[in-house]
PDB file of C-alpha atoms in Angstrom:
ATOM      1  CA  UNK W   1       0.794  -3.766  12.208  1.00  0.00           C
ATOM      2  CA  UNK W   2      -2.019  -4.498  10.505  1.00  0.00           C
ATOM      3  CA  UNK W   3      -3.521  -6.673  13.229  1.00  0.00           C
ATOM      4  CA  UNK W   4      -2.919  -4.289  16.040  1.00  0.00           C
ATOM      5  CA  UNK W   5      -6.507  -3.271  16.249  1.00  0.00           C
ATOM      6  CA  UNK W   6      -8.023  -6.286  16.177  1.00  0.00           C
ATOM      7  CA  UNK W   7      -5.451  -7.713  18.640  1.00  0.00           C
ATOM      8  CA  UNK W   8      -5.824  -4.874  20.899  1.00  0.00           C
ATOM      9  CA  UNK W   9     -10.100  -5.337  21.115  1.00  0.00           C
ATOM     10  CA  UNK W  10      -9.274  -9.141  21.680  1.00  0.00           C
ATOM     11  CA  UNK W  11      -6.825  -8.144  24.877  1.00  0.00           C
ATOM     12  CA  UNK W  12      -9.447  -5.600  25.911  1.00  0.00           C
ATOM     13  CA  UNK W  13     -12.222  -8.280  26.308  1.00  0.00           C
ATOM     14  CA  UNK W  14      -9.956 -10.780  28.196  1.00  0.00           C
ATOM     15  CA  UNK W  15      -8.846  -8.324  30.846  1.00  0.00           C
ATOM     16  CA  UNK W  16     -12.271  -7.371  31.535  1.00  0.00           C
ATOM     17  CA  UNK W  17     -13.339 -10.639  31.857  1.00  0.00           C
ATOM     18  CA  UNK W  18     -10.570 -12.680  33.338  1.00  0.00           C
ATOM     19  CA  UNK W  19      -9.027  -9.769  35.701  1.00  0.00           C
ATOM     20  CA  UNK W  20     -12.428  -7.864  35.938  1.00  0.00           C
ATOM     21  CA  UNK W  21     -10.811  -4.912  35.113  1.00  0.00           C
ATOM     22  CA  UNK W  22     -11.102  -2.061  32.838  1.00  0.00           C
ATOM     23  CA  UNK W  23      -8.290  -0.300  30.764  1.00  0.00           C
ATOM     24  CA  UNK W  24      -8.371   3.002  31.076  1.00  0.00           C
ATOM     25  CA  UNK W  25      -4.939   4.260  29.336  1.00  0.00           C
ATOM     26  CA  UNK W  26      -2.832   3.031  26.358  1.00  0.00           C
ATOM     27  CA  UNK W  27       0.626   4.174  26.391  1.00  0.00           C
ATOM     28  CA  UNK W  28       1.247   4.538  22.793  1.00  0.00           C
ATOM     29  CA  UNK W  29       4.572   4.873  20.817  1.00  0.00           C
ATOM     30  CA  UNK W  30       2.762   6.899  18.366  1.00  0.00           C
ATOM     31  CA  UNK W  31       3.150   4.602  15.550  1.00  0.00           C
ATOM     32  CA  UNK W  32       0.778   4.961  12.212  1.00  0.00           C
ATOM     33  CA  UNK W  33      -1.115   1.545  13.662  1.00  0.00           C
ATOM     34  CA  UNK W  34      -2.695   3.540  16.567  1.00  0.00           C
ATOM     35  CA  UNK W  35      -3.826   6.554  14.575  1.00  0.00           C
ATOM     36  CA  UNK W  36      -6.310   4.944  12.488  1.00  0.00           C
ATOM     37  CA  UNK W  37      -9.542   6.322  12.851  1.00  0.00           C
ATOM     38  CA  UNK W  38     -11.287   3.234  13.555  1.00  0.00           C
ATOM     39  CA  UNK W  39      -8.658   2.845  16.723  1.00  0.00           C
ATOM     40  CA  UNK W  40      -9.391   5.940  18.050  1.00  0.00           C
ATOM     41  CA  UNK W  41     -13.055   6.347  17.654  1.00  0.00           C
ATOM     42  CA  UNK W  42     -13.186   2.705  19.504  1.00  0.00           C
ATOM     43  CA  UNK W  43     -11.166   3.924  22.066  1.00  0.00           C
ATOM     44  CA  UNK W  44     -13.007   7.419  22.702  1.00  0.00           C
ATOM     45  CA  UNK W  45     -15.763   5.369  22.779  1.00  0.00           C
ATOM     46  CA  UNK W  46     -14.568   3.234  25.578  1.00  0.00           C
ATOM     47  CA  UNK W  47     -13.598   6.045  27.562  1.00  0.00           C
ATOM     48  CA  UNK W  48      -9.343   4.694  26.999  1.00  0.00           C
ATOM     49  CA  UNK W  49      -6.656   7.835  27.284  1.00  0.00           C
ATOM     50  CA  UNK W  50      -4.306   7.465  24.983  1.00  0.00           C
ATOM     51  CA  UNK W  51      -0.707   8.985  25.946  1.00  0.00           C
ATOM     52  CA  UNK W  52       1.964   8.787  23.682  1.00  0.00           C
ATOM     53  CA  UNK W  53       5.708   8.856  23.713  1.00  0.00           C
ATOM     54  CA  UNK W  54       8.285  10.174  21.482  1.00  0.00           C
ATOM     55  CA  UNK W  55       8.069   9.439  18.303  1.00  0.00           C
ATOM     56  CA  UNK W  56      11.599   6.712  17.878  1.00  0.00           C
ATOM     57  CA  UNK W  57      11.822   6.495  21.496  1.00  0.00           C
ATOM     58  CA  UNK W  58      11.813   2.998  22.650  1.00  0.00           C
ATOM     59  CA  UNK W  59      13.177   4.101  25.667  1.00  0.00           C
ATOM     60  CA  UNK W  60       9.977   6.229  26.655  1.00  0.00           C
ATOM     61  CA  UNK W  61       8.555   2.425  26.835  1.00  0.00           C
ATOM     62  CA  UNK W  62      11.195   0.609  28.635  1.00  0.00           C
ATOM     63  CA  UNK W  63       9.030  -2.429  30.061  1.00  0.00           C
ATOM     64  CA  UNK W  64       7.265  -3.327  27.098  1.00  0.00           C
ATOM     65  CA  UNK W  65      10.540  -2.669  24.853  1.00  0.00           C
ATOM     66  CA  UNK W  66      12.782  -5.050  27.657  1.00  0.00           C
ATOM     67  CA  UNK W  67       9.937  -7.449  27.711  1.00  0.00           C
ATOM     68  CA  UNK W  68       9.834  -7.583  23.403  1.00  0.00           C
ATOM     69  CA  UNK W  69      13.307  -7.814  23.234  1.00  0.00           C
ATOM     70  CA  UNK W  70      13.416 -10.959  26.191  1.00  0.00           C
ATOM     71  CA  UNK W  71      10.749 -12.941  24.122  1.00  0.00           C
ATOM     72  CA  UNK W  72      12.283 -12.202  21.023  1.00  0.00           C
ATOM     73  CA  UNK W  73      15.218 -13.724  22.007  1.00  0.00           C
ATOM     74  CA  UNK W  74      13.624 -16.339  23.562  1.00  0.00           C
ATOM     75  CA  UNK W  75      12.200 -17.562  20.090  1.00  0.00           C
ATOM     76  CA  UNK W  76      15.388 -16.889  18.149  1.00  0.00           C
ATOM     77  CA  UNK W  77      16.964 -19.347  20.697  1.00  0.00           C
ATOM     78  CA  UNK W  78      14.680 -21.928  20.442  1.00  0.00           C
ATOM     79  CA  UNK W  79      14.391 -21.868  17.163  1.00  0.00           C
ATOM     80  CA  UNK W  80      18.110 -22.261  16.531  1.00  0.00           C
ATOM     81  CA  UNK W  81      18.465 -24.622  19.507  1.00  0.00           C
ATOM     82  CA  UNK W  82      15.705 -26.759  16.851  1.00  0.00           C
ATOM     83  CA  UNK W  83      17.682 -25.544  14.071  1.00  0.00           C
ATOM     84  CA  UNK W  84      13.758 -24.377  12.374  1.00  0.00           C
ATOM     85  CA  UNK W  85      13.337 -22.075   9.661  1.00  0.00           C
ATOM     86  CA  UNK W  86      13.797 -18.470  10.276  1.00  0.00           C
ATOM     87  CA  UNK W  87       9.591 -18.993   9.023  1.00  0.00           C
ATOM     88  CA  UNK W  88       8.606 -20.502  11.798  1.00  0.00           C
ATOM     89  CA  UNK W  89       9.559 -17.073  13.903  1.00  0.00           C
ATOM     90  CA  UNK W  90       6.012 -16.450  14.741  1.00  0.00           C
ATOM     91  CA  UNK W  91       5.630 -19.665  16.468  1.00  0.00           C
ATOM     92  CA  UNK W  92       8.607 -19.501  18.369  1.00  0.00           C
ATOM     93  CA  UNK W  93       7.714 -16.661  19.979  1.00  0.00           C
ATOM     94  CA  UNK W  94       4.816 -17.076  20.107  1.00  0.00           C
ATOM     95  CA  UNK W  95       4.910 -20.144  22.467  1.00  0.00           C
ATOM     96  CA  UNK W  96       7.609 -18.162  24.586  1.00  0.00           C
ATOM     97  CA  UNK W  97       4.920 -15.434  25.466  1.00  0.00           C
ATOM     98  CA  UNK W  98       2.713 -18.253  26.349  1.00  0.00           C
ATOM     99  CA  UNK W  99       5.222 -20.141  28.559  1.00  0.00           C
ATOM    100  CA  UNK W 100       6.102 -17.047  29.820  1.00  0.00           C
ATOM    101  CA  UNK W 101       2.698 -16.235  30.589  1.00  0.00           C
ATOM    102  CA  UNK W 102       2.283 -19.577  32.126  1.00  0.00           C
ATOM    103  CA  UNK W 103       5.367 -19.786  34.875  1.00  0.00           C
ATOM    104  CA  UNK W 104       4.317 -16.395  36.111  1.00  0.00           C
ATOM    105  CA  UNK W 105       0.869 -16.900  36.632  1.00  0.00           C
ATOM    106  CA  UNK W 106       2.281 -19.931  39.434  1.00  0.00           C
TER     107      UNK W 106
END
């Protein structure tokens, strides 16, 4: 959670780059990770909306919940399928984003 800022600027600059595109709304889930000041003077200052759901609502953000939960799995399978430490979780999901990032980019 503590990352989410930093992770969020990083995203920003590779989708205006790569996709030459600008973000223009976050849909938000209204967690204490979005409301820190820093976040949202950065993003008045871009110009982002920010519209939030429900607080305890994963339902209100059914894409990016499915799409969590599929990668999630993903790395809990590989990882036992390796039999790796429960540890390594980070990397195991980590590597299904980027696979999955990878086959639907062909």
């Amino acid at each position: 959670k503590y990352e989410v800022f930093s992770a969020f600027k990083r995203l920003k600059a590779t989708v205006e780059n790569k996709k030459n595109m600008k973000i223009k709304y976050q849909k938000l889930d209204n967690g204490g990770e979005y409301k820190r000041k820093e976040f949202t003077d950065y993003r008045a200052k871009q110009g982002i909306r920010m519209l939030k759901t429900v607080l305890e609502t994963p339902q209100q953000n059914g894409v990016m919940e499915r799409m969590n939960k599929a990668l999630n799995e993903r790395g809990k399978s590989m990882r036992l399928y390796k039999r790796m430490s429960k540890i390594l979780w980070v990397d195991t999901v980590s590597t299904t984003t980027y696979k999955s990032r990878t086959l639907s980019s062909h």
